Coordinates of C-alpha atoms in Angstrom, one line a residue:
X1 CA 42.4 225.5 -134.8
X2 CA 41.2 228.3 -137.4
X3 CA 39.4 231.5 -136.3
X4 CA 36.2 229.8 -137.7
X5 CA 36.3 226.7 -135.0
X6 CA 36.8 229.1 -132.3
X7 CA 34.3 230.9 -132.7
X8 CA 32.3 227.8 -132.8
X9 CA 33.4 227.0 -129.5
X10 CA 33.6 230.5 -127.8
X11 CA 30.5 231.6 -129.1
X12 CA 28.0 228.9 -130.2
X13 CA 29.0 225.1 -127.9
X14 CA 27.0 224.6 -124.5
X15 CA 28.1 226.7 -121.8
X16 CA 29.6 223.9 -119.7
X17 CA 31.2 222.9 -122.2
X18 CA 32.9 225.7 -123.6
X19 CA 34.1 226.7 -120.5
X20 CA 35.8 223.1 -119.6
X21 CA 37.3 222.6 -122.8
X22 CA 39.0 225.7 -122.3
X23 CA 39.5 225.6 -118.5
X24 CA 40.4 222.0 -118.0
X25 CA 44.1 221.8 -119.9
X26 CA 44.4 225.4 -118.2
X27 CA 43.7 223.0 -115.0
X28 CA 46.5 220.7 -116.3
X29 CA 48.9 223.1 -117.1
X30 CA 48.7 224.8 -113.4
X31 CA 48.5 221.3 -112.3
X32 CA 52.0 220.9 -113.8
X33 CA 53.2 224.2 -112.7
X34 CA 52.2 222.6 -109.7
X35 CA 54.4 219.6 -109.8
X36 CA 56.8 221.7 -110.9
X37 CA 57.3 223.7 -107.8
X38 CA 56.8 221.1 -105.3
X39 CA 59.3 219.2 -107.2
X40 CA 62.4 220.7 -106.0
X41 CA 61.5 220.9 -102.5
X42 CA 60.1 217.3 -102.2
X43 CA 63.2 215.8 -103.3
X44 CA 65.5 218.5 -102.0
X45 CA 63.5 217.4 -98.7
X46 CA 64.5 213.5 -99.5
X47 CA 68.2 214.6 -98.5
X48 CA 67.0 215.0 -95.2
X49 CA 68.3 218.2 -94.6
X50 CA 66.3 220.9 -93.8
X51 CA 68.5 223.6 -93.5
X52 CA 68.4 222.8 -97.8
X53 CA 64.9 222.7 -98.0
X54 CA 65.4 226.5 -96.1
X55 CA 67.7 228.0 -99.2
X56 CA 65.0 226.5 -101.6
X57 CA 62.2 228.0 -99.7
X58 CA 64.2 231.9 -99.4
X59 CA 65.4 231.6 -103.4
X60 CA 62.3 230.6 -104.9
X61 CA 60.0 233.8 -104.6
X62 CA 63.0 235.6 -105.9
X63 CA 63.4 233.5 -109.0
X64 CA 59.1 233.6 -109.3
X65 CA 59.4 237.2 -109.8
X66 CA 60.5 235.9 -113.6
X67 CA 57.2 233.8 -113.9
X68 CA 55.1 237.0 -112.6
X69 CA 56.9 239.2 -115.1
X70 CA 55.8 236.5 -117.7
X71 CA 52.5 237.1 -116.9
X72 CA 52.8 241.1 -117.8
X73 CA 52.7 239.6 -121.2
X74 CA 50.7 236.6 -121.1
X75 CA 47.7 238.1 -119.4
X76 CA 47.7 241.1 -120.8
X77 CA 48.5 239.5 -124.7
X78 CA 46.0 237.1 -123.8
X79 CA 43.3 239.9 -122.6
X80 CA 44.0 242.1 -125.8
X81 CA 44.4 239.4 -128.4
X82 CA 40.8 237.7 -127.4
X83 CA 38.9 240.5 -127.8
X84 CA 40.3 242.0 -130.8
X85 CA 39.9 238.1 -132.5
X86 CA 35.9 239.3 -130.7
X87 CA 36.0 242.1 -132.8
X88 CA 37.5 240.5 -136.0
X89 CA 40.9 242.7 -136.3
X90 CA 43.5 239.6 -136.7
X91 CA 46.2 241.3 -137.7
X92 CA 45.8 243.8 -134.7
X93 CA 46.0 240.4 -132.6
X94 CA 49.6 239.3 -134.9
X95 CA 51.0 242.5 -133.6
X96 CA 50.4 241.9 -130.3
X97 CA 51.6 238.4 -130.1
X98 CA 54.9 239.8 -131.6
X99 CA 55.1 242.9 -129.1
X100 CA 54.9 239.7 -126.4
X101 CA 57.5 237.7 -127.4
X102 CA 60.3 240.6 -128.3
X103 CA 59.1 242.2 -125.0
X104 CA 59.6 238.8 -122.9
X105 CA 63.2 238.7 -124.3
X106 CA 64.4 241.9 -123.8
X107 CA 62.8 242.0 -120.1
X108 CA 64.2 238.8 -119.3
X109 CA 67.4 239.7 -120.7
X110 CA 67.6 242.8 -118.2
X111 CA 66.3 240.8 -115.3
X112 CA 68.5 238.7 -115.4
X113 CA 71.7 240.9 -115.6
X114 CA 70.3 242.6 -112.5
X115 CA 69.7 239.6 -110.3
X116 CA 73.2 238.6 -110.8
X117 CA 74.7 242.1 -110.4
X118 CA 72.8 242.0 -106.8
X119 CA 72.6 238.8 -106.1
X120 CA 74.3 239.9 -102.0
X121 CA 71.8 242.3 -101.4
X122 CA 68.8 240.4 -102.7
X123 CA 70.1 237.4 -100.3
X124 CA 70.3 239.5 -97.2
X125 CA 66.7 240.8 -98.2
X126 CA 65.6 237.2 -98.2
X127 CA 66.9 236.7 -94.6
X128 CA 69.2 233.9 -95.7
X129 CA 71.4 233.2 -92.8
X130 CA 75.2 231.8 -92.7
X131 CA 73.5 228.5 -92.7
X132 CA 71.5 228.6 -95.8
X133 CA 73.4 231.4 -98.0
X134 CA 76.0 229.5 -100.2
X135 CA 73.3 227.4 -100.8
X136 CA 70.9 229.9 -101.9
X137 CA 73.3 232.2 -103.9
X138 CA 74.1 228.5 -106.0
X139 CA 70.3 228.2 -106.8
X140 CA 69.6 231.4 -107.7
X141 CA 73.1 232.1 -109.7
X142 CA 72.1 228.9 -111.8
X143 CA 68.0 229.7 -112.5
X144 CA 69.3 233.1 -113.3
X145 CA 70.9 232.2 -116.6
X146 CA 67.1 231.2 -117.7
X147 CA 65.9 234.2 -117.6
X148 CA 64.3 235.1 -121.4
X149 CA 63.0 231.4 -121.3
X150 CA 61.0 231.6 -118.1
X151 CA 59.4 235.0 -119.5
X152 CA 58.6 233.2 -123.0
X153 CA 57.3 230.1 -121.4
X154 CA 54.7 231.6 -118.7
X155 CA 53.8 234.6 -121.8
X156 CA 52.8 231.9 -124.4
X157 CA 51.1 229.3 -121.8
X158 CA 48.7 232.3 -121.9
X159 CA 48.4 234.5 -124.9
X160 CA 48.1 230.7 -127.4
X161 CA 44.7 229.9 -125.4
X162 CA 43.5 233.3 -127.5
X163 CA 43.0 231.9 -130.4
X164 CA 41.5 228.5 -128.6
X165 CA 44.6 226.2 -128.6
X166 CA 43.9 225.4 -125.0
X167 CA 46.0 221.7 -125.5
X168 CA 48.8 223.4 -127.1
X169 CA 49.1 226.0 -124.5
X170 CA 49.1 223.2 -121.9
X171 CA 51.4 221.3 -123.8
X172 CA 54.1 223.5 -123.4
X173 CA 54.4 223.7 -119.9
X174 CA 53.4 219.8 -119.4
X175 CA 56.7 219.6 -121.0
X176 CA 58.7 222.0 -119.7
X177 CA 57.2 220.9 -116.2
X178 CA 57.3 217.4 -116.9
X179 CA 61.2 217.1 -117.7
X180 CA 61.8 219.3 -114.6
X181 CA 60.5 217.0 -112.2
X182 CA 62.4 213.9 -114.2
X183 CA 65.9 215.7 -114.1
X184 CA 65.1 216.6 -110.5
X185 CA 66.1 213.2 -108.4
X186 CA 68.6 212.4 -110.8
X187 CA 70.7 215.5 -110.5
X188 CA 69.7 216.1 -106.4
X189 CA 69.7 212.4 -105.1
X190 CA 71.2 210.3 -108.2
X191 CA 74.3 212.4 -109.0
X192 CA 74.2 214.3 -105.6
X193 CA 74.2 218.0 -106.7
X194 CA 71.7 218.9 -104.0
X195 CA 70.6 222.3 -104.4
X196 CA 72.5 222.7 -107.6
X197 CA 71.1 220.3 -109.1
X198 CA 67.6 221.5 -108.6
X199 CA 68.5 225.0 -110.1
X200 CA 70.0 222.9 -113.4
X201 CA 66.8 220.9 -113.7
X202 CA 64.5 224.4 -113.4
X203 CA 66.7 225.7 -115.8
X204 CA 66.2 223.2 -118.7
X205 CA 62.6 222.4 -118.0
X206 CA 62.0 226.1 -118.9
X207 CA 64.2 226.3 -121.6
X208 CA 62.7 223.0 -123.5
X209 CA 59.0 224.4 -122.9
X210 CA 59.6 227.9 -124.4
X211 CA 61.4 226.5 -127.2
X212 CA 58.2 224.5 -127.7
X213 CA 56.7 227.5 -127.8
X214 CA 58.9 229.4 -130.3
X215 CA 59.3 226.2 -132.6
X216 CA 54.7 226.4 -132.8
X217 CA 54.8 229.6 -133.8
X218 CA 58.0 229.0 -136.6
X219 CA 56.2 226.0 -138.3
X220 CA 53.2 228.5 -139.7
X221 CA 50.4 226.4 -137.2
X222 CA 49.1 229.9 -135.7
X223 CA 47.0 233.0 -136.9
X224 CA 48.7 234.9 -134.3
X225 CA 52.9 235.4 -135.1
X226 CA 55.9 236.0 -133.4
X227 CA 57.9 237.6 -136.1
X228 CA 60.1 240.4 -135.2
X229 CA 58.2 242.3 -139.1
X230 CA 54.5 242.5 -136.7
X231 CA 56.7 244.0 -133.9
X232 CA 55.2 247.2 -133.1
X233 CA 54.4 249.9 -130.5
X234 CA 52.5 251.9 -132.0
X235 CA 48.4 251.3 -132.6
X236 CA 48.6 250.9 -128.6
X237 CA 50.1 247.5 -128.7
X238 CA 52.1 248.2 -125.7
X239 CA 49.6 250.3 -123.7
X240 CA 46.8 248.1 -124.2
X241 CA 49.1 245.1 -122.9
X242 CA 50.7 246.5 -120.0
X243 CA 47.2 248.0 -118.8
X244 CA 45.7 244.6 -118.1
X245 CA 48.6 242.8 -118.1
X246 CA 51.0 245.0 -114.8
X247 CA 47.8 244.5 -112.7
X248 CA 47.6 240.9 -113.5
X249 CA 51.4 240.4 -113.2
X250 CA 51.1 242.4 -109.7
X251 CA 49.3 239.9 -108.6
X252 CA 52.1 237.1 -109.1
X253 CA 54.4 239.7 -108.6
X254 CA 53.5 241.2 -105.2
X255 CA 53.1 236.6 -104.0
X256 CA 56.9 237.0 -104.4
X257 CA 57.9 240.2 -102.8
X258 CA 55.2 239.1 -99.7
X259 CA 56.9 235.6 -99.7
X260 CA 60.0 237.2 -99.0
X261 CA 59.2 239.9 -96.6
X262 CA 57.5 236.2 -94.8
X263 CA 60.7 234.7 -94.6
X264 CA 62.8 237.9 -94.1
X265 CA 60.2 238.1 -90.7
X266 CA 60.4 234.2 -90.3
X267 CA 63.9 234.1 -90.4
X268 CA 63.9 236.2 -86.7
X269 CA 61.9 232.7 -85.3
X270 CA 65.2 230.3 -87.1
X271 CA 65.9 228.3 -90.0
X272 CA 63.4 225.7 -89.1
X273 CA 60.4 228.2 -88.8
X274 CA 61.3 229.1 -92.6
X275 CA 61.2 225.9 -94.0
X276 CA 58.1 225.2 -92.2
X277 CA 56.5 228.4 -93.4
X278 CA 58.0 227.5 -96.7
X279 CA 56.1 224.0 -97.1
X280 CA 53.0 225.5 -96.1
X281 CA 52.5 227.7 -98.6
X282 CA 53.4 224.7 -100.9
X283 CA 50.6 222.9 -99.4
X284 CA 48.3 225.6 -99.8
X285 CA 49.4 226.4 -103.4
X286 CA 47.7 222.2 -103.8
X287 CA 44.2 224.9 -103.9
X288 CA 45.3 227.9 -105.6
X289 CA 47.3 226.9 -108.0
X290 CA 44.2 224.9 -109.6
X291 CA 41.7 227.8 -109.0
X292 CA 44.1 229.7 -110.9
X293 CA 44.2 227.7 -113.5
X294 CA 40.4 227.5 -113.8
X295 CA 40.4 231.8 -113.8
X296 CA 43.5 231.8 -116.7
X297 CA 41.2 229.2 -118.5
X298 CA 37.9 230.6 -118.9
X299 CA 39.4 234.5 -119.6
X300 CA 39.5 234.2 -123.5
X301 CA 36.0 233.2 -123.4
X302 CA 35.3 236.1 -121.8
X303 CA 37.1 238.0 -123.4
X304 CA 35.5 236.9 -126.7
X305 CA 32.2 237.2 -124.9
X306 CA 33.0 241.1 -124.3
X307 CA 34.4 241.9 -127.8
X308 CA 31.5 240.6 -129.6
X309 CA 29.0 242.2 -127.2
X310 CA 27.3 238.5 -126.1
X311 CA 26.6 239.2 -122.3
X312 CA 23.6 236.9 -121.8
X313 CA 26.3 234.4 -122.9
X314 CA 28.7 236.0 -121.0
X315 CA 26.7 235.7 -117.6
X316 CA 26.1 232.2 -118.5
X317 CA 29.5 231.6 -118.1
X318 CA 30.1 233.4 -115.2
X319 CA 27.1 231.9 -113.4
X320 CA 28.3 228.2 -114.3
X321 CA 32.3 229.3 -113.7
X322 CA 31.6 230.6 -109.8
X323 CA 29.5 227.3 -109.2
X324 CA 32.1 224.9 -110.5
X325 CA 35.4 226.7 -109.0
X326 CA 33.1 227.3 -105.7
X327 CA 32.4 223.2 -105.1
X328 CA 36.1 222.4 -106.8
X329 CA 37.9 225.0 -103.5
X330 CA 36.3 223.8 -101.2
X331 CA 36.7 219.8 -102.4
X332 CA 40.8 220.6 -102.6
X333 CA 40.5 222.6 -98.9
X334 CA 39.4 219.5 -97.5
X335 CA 41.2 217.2 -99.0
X336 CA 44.7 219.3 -98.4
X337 CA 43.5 220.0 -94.0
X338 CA 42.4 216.3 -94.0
X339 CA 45.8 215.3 -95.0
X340 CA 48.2 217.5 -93.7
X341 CA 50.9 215.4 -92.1
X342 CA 51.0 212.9 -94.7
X343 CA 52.0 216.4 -97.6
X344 CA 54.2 217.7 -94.8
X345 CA 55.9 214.5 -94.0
X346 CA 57.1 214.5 -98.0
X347 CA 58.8 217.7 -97.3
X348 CA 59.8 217.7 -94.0
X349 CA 61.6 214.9 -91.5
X350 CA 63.3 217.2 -88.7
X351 CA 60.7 217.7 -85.9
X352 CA 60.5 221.2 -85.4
X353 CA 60.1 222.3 -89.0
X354 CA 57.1 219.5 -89.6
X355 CA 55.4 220.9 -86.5
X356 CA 55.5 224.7 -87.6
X357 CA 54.5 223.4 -91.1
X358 CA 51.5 221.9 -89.7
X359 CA 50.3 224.3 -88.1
X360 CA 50.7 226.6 -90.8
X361 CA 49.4 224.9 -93.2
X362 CA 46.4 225.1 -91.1
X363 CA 46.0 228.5 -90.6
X364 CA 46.6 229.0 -93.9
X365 CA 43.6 226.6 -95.1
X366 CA 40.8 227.9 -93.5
X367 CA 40.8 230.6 -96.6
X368 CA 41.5 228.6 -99.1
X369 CA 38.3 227.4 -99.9
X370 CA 37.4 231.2 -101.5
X371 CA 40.2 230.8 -104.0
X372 CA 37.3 229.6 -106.4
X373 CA 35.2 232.6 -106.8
X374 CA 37.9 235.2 -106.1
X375 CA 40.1 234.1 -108.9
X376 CA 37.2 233.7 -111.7
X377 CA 35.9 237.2 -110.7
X378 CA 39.8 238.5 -110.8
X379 CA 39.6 237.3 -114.6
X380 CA 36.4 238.3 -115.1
X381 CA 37.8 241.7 -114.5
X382 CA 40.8 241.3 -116.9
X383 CA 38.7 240.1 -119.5
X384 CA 36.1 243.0 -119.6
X385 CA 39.4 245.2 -120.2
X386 CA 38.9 246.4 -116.4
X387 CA 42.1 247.5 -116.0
X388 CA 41.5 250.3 -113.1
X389 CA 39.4 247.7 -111.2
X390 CA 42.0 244.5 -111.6
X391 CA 45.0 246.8 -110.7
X392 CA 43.4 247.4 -107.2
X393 CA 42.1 244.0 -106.2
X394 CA 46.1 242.6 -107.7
X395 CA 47.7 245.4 -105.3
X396 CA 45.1 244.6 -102.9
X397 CA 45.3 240.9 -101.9
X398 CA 49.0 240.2 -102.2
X399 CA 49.9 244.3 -101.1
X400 CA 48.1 247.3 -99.5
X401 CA 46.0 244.4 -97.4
X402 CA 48.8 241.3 -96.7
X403 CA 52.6 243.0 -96.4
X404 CA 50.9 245.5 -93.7
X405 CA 49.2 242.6 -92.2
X406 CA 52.5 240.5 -91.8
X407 CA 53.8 243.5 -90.1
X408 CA 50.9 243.8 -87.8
X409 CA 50.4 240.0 -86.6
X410 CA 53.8 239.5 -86.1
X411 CA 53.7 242.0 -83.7
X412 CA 50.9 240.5 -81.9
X413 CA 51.2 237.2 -82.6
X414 CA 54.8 236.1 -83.6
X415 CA 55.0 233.1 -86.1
X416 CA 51.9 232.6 -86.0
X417 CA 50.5 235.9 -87.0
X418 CA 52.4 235.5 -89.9
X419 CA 50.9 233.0 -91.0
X420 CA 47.3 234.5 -90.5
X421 CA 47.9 237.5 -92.6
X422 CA 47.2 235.2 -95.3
X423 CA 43.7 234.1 -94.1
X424 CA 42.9 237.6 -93.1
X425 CA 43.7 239.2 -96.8
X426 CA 42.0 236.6 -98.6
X427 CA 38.4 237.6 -96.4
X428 CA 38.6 241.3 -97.4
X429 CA 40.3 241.0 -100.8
X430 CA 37.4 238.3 -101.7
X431 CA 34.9 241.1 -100.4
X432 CA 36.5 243.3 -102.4
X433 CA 37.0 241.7 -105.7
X434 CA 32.7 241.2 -105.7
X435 CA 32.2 244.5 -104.8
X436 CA 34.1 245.4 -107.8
X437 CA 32.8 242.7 -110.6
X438 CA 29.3 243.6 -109.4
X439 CA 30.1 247.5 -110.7
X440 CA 32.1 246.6 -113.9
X441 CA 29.5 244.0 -115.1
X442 CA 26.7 246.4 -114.6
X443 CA 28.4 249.2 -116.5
X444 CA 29.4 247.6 -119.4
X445 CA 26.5 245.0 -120.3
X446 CA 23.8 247.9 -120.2
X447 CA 20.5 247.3 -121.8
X448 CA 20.4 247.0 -126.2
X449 CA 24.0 246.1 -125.5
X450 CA 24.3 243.3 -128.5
X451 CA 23.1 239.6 -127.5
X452 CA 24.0 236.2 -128.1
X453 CA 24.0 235.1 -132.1
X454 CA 24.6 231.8 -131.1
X455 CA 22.7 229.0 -129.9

């Protein structure tokens, strides 16, 4: 797609339409991401062992870390490169595409080295047990070795939707996702590698999908490059990056470390408590994950929006954005309560896990229908460059409010407490997040600020 076309789209095609054609393959490829991390514990769970579906759940927040460190450069690449294709400087946006890929790979490189240089502390953080620590270390050991990939893959399925390549972006992961969750049964059930096998399938799935990535950019189809000649840090590449793009990442990033401190607290009520805690937030993600997708989608368009100064447009899009995510939150909340033993009996067969996972999943649910507005204002923020105002509500929701929260309801409330913390963030980070959109929005589209030039 030339910069000509997208600006036709950003700037000049109906509202609703602009913002689906850029939100729904962002829908698809969270979809995917999805399947792709229910995928390993659904068939790891068709072993019928749910001490195994236990390592999974302890060992995947730690590997997610690498998917929220992505994001440092996605969101942030994606944030910078949108408005300055706003503002017309293109080869400003080439530079920062560059400083994205080389940044993924020597991050990932480093990340990688670390995890397996403390891969026995990082266990006993977890709270894997005597039970479920072989099994973990294997996963973990395996999915380290993907490191650089997993950075590249969850960057690019970000910063290509920039330029408006919203299929290609998706395309990637669908991949990526797609081969994952078709290596998955045969290497777990059909060859019997168990957990090993799941951490070999993760492992190509995001290899394949950032070499899709790579192999975009190397055939010329992009006005944005990768080549190491447009790496740069000067002309605040980096700065201007990392300042949207840490407190969008700490969002992702703080999911993980509060996942673990969840099962590190978990782990005192026994394995079966952490794999039904485990499954519940897979349940839940059935919500989020899609909302999330929405918020990723429609942030280039509002980006755009900022750069070239078109707020009525830009509240056009907000208005239609909170509507749609509102109705779609609440439609997946109710589908996901109404049908939660049927998801938890594809995880879970032992007794005593599927009854904590129920009721988890529960608790957990009766939030999730805000996931709609609070991640479309979140981008909002990151979009308008807001990167003070995204930095709290990211520390905020998964941080400063949730990890004391765990601490506090478990102390009142055992293993159930912990699974209200989540409910209880979500009300006061949602407050939160409004208060804040409602100040940034009224700062920066001030009167005889530049309108629409577009129909």
């Amino acid at each position: 797609m030339n910069d000509e076309k997208t600006m036709q789209i950003f700037e000049r095609a109906p509202v609703h339409k602009a913002v689906l054609q850029n939100a729904v393959p962002a829908m698809a490829a969270m979809l995917m991401v999805l399947i792709y991390n229910l995928a390993d514990t659904f068939f790891i769970g068709q072993t019928h062992d749910a001490l195994q579906v236990a390592a999974v759940s302890l060992a995947t927040p730690v590997f997610l870390i690498f998917m929220a460190v992505g994001t440092v450069f996605g969101i942030g690449g994606t944030s910078v490169i949108s408005r300055a294709i706003g503002e017309g400087r293109h080869e400003y946006a080439k530079k920062v595409c560059s400083f994205c890929m080389w940044g993924c790979v020597a991050v990932g490189i480093v990340l990688s080295a670390a995890l397996l240089l403390w891969m026995d502390q990082i266990l006993g953080w977890v709270g894997a047990s005597a039970d479920t620590w072989a099994m973990a270390k294997t996963y973990l050991t395996i999915v380290s070795l993907s490191g650089p990939f997993v950075l590249i893959a969850n960057c690019y399925s970000n910063v290509i939707r920039a330029e408006g390549r919203s299929t290609t972006a998706m395309m990637g992961q669908l991949i990526g996702n797609l081969l994952n969750v078709v290596l998955d049964p045969v290497m777990i059930l059909g060859l019997g590698w168990n957990v090993a096998g799941a951490a070999i399938a993760t492992v190509i799935g995001n290899v394949v999908g950032a070499c899709y990535y790579i192999v975009y950019f190397l055939r010329g189809k992009s006005s944005l490059s990768i080549r190491l000649r447009d790496f740069t840090l000067a002309d605040r590449v980096a700065r201007s990056v990392l300042a949207i793009g840490i407190p969008a990442s700490l969002g992702s990033l703080l999911m993980s470390v509060s996942q673990i401190v969840v099962n590190s607290l978990m782990a005192g009520y026994g394995d079966m408590a952490v794999a039904g805690i485990g499954v519940a937030m897979k349940v839940t993600m059935m919500t989020g994950m899609i909302c999330i997708g929405f918020g990723q989608g429609i942030q280039p368009l509002l980006g755009y929006c900022v750069g070239a100064g078109l707020w009525d447009r830009f509240k056009k899009v907000m208005n239609f954005s909170l509507l749609f995510s509102f109705a779609l939150s609440v439609i997946m909340t109710g589908v996901c309560y109404l049908m939660t033993p049927q998801l938890v009996s594809a995880f879970l067969t032992d007794a005593a896990a599927f009854e904590y996972a129920v009721q988890f999943v529960r608790i957990l649910l009766t939030t999730s229908f805000l996931f709609g507005i609070f991640y479309v204002l979140a981008n909002a923020l990151q979009a308008m460059g807001a990167a003070a105002a995204a930095l709290i509500i990211n520390l905020s929701r998964q941080g400063i409010i949730y990890i004391p929260a765990l601490f506090m309801l478990n102390a009142v409330m055992g293993a159930t407490g912990l699974a209200w913390a989540q409910p209880a963030a979500d009300l006061l980070s949602t407050g939160l997040v409004i208060a804040l959109y409602a100040r940034t929005v009224t700062k920066l589209a001030k009167p005889g600020a530049p309108q629409e030039r577009g129909a």
